[in-house]
mmCIF file of C-alpha atoms in Angstrom:
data_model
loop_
_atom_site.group_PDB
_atom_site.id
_atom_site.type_symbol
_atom_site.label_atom_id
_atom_site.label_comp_id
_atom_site.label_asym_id
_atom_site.label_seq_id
_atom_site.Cartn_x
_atom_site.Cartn_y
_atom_site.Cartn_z
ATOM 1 C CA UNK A 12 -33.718 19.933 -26.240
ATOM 2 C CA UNK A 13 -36.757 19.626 -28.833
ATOM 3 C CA UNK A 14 -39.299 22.645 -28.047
ATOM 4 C CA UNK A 15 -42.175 22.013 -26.285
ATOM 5 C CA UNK A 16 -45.460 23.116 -28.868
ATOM 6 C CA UNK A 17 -47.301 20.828 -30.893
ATOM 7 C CA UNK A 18 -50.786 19.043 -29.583
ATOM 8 C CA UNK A 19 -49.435 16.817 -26.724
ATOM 9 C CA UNK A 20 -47.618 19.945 -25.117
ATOM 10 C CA UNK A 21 -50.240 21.810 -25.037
ATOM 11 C CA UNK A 22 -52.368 19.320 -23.353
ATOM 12 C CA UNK A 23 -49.555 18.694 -20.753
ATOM 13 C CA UNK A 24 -49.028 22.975 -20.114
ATOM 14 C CA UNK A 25 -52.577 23.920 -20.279
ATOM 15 C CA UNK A 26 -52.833 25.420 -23.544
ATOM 16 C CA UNK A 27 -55.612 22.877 -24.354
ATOM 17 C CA UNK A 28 -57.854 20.724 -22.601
ATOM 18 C CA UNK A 29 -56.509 17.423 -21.332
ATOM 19 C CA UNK A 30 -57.919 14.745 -23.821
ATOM 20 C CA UNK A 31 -61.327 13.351 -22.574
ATOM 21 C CA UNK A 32 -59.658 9.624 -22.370
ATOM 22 C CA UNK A 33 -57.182 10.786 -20.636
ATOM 23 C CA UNK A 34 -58.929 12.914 -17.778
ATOM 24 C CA UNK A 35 -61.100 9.922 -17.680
ATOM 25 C CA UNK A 36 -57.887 7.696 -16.468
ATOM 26 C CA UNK A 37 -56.862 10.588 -13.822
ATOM 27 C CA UNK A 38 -53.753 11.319 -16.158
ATOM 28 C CA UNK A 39 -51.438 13.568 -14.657
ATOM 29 C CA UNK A 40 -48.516 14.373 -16.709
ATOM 30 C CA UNK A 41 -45.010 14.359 -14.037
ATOM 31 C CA UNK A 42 -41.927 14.528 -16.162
ATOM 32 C CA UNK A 43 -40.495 13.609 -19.223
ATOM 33 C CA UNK A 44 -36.960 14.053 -21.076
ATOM 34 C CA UNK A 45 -37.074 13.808 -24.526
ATOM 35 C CA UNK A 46 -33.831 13.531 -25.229
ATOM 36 C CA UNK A 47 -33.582 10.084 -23.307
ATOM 37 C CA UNK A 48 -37.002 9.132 -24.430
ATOM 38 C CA UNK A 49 -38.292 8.765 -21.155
ATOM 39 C CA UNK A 50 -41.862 9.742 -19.678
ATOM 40 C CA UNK A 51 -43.571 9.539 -16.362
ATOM 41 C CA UNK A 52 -47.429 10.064 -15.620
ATOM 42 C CA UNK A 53 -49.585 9.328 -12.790
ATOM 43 C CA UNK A 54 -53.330 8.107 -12.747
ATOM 44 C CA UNK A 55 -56.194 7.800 -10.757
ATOM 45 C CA UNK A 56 -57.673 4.802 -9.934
ATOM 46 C CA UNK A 57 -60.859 5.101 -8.838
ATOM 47 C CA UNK A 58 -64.240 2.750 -7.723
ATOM 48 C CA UNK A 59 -65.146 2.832 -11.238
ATOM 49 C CA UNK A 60 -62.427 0.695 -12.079
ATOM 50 C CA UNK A 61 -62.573 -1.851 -10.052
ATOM 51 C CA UNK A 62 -63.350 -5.893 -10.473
ATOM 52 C CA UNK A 63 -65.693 -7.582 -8.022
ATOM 53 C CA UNK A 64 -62.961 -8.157 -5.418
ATOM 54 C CA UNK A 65 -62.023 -4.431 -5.193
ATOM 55 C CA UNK A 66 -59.155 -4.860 -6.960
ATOM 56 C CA UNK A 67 -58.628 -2.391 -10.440
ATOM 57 C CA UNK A 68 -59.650 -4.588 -13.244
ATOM 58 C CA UNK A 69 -56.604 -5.266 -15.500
ATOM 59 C CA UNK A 70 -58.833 -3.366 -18.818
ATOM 60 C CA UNK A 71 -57.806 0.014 -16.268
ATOM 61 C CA UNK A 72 -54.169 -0.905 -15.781
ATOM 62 C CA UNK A 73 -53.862 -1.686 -19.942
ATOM 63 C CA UNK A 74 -55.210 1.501 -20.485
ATOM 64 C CA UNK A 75 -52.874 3.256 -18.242
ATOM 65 C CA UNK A 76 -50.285 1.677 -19.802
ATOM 66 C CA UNK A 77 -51.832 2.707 -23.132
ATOM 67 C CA UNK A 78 -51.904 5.813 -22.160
ATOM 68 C CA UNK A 79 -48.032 5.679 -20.843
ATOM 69 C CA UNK A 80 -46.072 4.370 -24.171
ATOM 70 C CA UNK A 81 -47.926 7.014 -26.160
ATOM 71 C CA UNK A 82 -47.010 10.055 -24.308
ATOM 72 C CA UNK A 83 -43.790 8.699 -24.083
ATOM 73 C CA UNK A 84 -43.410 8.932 -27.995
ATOM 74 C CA UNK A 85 -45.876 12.512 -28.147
ATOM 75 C CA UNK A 86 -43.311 13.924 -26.158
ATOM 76 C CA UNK A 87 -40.529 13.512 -28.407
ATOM 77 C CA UNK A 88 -42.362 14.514 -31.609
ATOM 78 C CA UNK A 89 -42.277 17.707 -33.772
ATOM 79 C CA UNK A 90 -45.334 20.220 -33.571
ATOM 80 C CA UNK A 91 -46.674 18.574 -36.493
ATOM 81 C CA UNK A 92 -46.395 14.875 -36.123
ATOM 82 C CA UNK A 93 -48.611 12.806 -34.370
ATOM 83 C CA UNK A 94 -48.707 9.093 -33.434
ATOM 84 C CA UNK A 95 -50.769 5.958 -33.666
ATOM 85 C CA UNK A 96 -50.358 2.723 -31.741
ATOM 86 C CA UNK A 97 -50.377 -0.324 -33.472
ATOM 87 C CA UNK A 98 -49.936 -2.872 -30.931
ATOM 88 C CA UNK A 99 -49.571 -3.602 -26.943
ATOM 89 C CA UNK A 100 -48.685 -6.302 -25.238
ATOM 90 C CA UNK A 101 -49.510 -5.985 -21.416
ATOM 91 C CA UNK A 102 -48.040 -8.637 -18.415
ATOM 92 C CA UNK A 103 -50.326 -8.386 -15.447
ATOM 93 C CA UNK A 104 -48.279 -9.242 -12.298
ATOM 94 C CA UNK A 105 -50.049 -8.374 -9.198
ATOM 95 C CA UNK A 106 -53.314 -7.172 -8.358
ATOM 96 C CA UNK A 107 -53.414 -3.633 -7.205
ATOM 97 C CA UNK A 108 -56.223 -1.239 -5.822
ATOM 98 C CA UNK A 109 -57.209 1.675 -6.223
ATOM 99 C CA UNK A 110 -55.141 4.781 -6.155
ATOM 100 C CA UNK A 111 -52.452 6.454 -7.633
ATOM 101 C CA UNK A 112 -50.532 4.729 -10.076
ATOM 102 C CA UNK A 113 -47.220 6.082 -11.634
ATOM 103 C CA UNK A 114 -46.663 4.769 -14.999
ATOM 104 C CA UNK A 115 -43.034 5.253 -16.266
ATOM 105 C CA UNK A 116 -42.581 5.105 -20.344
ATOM 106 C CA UNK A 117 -39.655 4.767 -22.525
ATOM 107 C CA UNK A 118 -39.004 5.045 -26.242
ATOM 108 C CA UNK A 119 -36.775 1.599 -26.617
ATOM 109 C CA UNK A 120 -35.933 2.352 -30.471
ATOM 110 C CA UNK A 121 -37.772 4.140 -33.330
ATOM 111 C CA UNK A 122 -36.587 3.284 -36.702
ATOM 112 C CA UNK A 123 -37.724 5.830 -39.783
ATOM 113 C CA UNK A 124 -41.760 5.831 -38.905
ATOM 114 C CA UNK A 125 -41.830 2.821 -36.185
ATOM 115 C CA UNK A 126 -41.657 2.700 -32.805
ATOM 116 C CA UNK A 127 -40.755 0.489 -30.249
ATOM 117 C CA UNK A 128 -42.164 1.308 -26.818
ATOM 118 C CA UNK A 129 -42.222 0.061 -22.882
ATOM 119 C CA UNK A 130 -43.543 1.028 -19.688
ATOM 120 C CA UNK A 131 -44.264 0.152 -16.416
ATOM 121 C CA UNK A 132 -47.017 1.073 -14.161
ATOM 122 C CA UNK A 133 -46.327 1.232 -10.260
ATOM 123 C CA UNK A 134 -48.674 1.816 -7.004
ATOM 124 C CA UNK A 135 -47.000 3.179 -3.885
ATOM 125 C CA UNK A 136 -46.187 0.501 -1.925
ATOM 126 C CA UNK A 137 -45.388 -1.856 -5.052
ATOM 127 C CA UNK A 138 -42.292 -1.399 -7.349
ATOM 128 C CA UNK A 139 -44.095 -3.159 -10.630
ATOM 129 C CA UNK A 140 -47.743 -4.145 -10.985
ATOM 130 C CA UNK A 141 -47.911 -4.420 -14.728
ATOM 131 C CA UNK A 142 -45.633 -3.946 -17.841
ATOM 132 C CA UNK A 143 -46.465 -3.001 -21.507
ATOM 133 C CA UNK A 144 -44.408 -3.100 -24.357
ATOM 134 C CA UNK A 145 -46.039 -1.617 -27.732
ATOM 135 C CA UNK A 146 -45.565 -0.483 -31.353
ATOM 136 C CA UNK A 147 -46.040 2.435 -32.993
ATOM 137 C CA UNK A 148 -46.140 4.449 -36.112
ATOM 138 C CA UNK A 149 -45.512 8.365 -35.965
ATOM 139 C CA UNK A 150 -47.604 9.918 -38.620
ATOM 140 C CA UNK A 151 -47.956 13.801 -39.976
ATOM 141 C CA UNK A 152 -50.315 15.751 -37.261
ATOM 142 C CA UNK A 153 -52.906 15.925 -40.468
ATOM 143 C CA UNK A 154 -53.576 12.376 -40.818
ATOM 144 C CA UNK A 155 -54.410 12.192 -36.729
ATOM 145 C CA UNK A 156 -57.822 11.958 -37.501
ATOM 146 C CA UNK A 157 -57.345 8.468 -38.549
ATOM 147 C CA UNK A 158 -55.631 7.516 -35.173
ATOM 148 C CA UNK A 159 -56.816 5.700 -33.117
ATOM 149 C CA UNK B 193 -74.499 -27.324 -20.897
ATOM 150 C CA UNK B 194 -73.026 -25.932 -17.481
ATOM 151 C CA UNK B 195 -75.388 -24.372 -15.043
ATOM 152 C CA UNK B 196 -75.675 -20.524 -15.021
ATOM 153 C CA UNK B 197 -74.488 -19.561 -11.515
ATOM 154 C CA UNK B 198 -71.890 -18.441 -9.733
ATOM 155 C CA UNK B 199 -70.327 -14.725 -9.545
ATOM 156 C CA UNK B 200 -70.215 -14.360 -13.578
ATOM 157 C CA UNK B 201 -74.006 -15.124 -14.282
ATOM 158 C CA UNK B 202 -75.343 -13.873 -11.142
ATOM 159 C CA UNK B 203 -73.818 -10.232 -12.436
ATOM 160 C CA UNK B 204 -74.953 -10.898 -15.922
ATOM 161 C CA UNK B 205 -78.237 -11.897 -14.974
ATOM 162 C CA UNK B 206 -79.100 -9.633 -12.560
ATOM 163 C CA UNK B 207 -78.475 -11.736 -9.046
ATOM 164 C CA UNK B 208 -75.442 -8.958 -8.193
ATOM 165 C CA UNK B 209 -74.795 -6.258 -9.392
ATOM 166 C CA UNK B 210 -72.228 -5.801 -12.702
ATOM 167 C CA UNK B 211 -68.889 -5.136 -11.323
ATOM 168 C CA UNK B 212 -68.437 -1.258 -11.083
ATOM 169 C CA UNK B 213 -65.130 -1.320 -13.719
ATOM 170 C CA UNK B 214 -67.831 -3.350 -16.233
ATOM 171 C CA UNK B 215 -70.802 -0.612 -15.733
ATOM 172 C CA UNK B 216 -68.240 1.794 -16.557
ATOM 173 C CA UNK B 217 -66.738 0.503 -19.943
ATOM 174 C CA UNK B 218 -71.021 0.281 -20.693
ATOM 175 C CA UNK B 219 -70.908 -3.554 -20.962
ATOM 176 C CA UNK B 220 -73.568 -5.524 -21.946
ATOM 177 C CA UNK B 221 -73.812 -9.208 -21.700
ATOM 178 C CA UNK B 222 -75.454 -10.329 -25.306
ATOM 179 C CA UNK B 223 -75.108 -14.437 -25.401
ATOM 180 C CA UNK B 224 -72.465 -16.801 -24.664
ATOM 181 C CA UNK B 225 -72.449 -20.502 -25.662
ATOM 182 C CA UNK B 226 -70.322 -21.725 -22.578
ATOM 183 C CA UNK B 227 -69.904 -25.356 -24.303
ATOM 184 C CA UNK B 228 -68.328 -23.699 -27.811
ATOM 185 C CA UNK B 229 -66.136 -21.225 -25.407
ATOM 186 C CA UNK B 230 -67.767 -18.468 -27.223
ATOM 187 C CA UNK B 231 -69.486 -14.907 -25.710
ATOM 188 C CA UNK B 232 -71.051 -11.813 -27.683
ATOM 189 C CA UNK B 233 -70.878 -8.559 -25.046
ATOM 190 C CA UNK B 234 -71.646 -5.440 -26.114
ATOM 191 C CA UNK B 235 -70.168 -1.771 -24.536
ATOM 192 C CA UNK B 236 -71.098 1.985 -24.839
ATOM 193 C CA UNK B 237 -68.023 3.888 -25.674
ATOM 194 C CA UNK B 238 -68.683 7.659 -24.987
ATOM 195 C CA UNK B 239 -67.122 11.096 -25.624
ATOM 196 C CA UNK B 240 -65.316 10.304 -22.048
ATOM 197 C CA UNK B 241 -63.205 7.774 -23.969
ATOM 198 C CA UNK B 242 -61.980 9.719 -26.826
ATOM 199 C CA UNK B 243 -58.599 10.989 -28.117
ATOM 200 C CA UNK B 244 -58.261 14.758 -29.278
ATOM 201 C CA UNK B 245 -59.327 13.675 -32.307
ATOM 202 C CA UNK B 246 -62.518 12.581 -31.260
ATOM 203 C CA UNK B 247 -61.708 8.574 -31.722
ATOM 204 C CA UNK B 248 -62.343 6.381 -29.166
ATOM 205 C CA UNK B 249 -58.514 6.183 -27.524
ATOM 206 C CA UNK B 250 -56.801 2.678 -27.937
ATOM 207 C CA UNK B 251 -56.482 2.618 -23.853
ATOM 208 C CA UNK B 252 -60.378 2.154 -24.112
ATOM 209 C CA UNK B 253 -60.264 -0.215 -27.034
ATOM 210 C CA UNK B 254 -57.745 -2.497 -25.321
ATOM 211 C CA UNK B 255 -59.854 -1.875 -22.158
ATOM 212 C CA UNK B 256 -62.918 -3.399 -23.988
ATOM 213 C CA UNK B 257 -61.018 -6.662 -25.424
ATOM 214 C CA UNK B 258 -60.046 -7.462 -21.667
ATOM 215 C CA UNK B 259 -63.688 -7.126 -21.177
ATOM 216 C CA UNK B 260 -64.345 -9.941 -23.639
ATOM 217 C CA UNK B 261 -61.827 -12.243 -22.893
ATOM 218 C CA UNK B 262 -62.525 -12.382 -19.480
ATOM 219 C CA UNK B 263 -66.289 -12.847 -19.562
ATOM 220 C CA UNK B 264 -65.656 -15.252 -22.224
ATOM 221 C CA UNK B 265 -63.632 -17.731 -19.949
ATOM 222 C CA UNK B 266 -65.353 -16.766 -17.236
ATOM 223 C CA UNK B 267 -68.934 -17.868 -18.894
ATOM 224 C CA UNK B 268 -67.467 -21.415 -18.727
ATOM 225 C CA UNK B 269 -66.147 -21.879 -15.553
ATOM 226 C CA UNK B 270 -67.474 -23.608 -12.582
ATOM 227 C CA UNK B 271 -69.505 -21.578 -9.552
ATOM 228 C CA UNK B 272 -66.703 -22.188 -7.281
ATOM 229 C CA UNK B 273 -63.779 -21.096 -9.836
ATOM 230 C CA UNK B 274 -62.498 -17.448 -11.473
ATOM 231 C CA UNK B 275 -59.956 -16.460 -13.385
ATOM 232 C CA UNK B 276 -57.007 -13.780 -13.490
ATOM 233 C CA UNK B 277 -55.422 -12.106 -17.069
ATOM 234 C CA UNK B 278 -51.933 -13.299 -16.962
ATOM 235 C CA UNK B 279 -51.065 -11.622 -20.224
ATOM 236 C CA UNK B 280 -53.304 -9.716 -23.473
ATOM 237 C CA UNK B 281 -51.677 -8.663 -26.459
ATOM 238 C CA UNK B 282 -54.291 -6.467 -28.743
ATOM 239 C CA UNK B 283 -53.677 -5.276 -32.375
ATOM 240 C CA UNK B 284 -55.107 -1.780 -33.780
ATOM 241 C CA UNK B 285 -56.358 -2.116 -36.908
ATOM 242 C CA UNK B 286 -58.632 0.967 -37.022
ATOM 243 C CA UNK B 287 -60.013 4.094 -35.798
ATOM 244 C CA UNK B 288 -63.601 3.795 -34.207
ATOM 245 C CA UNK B 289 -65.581 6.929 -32.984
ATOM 246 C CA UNK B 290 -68.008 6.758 -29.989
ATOM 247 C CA UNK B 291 -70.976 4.564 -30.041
ATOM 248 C CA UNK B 292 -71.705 0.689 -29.585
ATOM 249 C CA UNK B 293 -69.143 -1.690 -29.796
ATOM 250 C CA UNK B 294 -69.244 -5.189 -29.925
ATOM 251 C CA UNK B 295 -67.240 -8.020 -28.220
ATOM 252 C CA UNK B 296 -66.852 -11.318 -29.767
ATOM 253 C CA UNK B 297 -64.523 -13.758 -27.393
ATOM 254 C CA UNK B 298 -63.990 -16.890 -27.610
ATOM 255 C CA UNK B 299 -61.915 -19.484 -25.397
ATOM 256 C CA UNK B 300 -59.251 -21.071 -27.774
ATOM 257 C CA UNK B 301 -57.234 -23.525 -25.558
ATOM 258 C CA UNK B 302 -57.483 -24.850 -22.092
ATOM 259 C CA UNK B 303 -54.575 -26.849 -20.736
ATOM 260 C CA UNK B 304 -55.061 -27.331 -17.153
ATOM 261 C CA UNK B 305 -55.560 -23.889 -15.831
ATOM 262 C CA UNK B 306 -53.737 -22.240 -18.352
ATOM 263 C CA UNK B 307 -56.475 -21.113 -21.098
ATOM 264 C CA UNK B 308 -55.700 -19.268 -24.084
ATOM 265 C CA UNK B 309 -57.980 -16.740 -25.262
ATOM 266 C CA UNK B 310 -58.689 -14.339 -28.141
ATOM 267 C CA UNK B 311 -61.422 -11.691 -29.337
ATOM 268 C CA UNK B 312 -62.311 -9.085 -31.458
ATOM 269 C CA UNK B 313 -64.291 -5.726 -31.503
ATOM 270 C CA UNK B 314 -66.474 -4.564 -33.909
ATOM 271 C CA UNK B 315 -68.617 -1.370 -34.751
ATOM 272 C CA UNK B 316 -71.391 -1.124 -36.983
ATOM 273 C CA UNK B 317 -70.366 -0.283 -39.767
ATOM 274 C CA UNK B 318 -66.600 -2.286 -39.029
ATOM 275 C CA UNK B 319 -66.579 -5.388 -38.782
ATOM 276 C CA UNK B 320 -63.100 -5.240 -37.110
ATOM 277 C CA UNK B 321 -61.885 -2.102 -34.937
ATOM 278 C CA UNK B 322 -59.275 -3.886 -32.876
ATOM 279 C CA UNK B 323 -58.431 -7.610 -32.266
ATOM 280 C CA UNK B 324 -56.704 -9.396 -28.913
ATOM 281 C CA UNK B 325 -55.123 -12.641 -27.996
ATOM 282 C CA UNK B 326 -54.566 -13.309 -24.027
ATOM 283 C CA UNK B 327 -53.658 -15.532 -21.770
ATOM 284 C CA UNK B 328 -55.297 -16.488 -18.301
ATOM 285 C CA UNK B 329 -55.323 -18.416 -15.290
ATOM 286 C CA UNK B 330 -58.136 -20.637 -14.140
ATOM 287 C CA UNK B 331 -58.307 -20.058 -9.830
ATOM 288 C CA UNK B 332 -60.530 -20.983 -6.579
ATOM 289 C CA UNK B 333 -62.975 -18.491 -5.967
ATOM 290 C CA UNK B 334 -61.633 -18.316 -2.840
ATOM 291 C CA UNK B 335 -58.450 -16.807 -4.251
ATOM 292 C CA UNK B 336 -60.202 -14.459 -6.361
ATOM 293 C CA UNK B 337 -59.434 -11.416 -4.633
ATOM 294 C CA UNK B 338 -55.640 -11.741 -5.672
ATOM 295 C CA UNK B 339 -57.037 -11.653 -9.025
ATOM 296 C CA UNK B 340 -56.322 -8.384 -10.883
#
């Protein structure tokens, strides 16, 4: 099992601050296993995300997926390797309101420096309210500053 | 040109208030030319949107893109009509640090009420941050609040 230092750790374990985006979301960090690749994270969803109707607008539930895939690759990392995302792809399949949402990641296949990514987010009574799949590029921890 | 009403221009121009997910990302309605398909918005991103690094997080980026694509559909629609986001696939191209951000959508395709949509966001000095295609459904108002 890979140690668990570097930036994202010590956001997760409370050696650092949560990042602002994410505390913004509600992020919650719940498990992960490197090894397998696999991540999962909770969020908040609160009245400030909602559409007219009540419901969370789907901008919230990309960002939570956003903010699922990435994790799911920071977790596997070395101290001093970051990550950028260069692409998501989001299905919206139900509407869903506010709450807690569980998003579950997975690293699908990372060749050399790219990264192939999925997730799902999930509300309590509902199984799968959106999916994501994304791309990434891992990148040294001193060219983060360029990540978006 | 279509008439300005229904539940897109009466938030926009001040009839109802701008949906509470919209205040949050800091949008700004700027112009739309409903018969073209085309909408400017505008949105504050703040520190509460930023990665460790101090860029604005992709989560929020994407957020912002569904925030164009939307408005730009929904800018064109008919009082009684809405829209849902089936689908939005957005492309980082670069970093962006907090500050205004500008949304340029435009409606591509409609086929029925299947519409195709893309956008792009752009800082000041950047002309573009981050760019989206997506996909959406054209619905009855009265089913709106199945919408996500």
């Amino acid at each position: 099992m890979r140690g668990r230092s570097g930036p994202f750790w010590d956001g997760v374990e409370g050696r650092a601050p949560l990042p602002r985006a994410a505390a913004t979301l509600g992020f919650e960090f719940v498990d992960a296993d490197p090894d397998a690749g696999t991540i999962e994270v909770a969020f908040t969803a609160t009245e400030d995300f909602v559409n007219p109707m009540g419901n969370v607008l789907g901008a919230f539930v990309a960002a939570m997926l956003y903010d699922t895939v990435g994790p799911a690759l920071l977790a596997t990392l070395e101290p001093d390797e970051f990550q950028t995302t260069l692409g998501i792809n989001v299905s919206f399949l139900r509407p869903v309101r506010p709450g807690r949402l569980v998003g579950r990641g997975r690293v699908v296949h990372r060749d050399g420096d790219l990264v192939f990514l999925e997730a799902a987010l999930a509300a309590p009574d509902e199984p799968v309210i959106a999916t994501a799949t994304a791309t990434a590029r891992v990148i040294p921890l001193s060219r983060a500053p360029a990540a978006a």
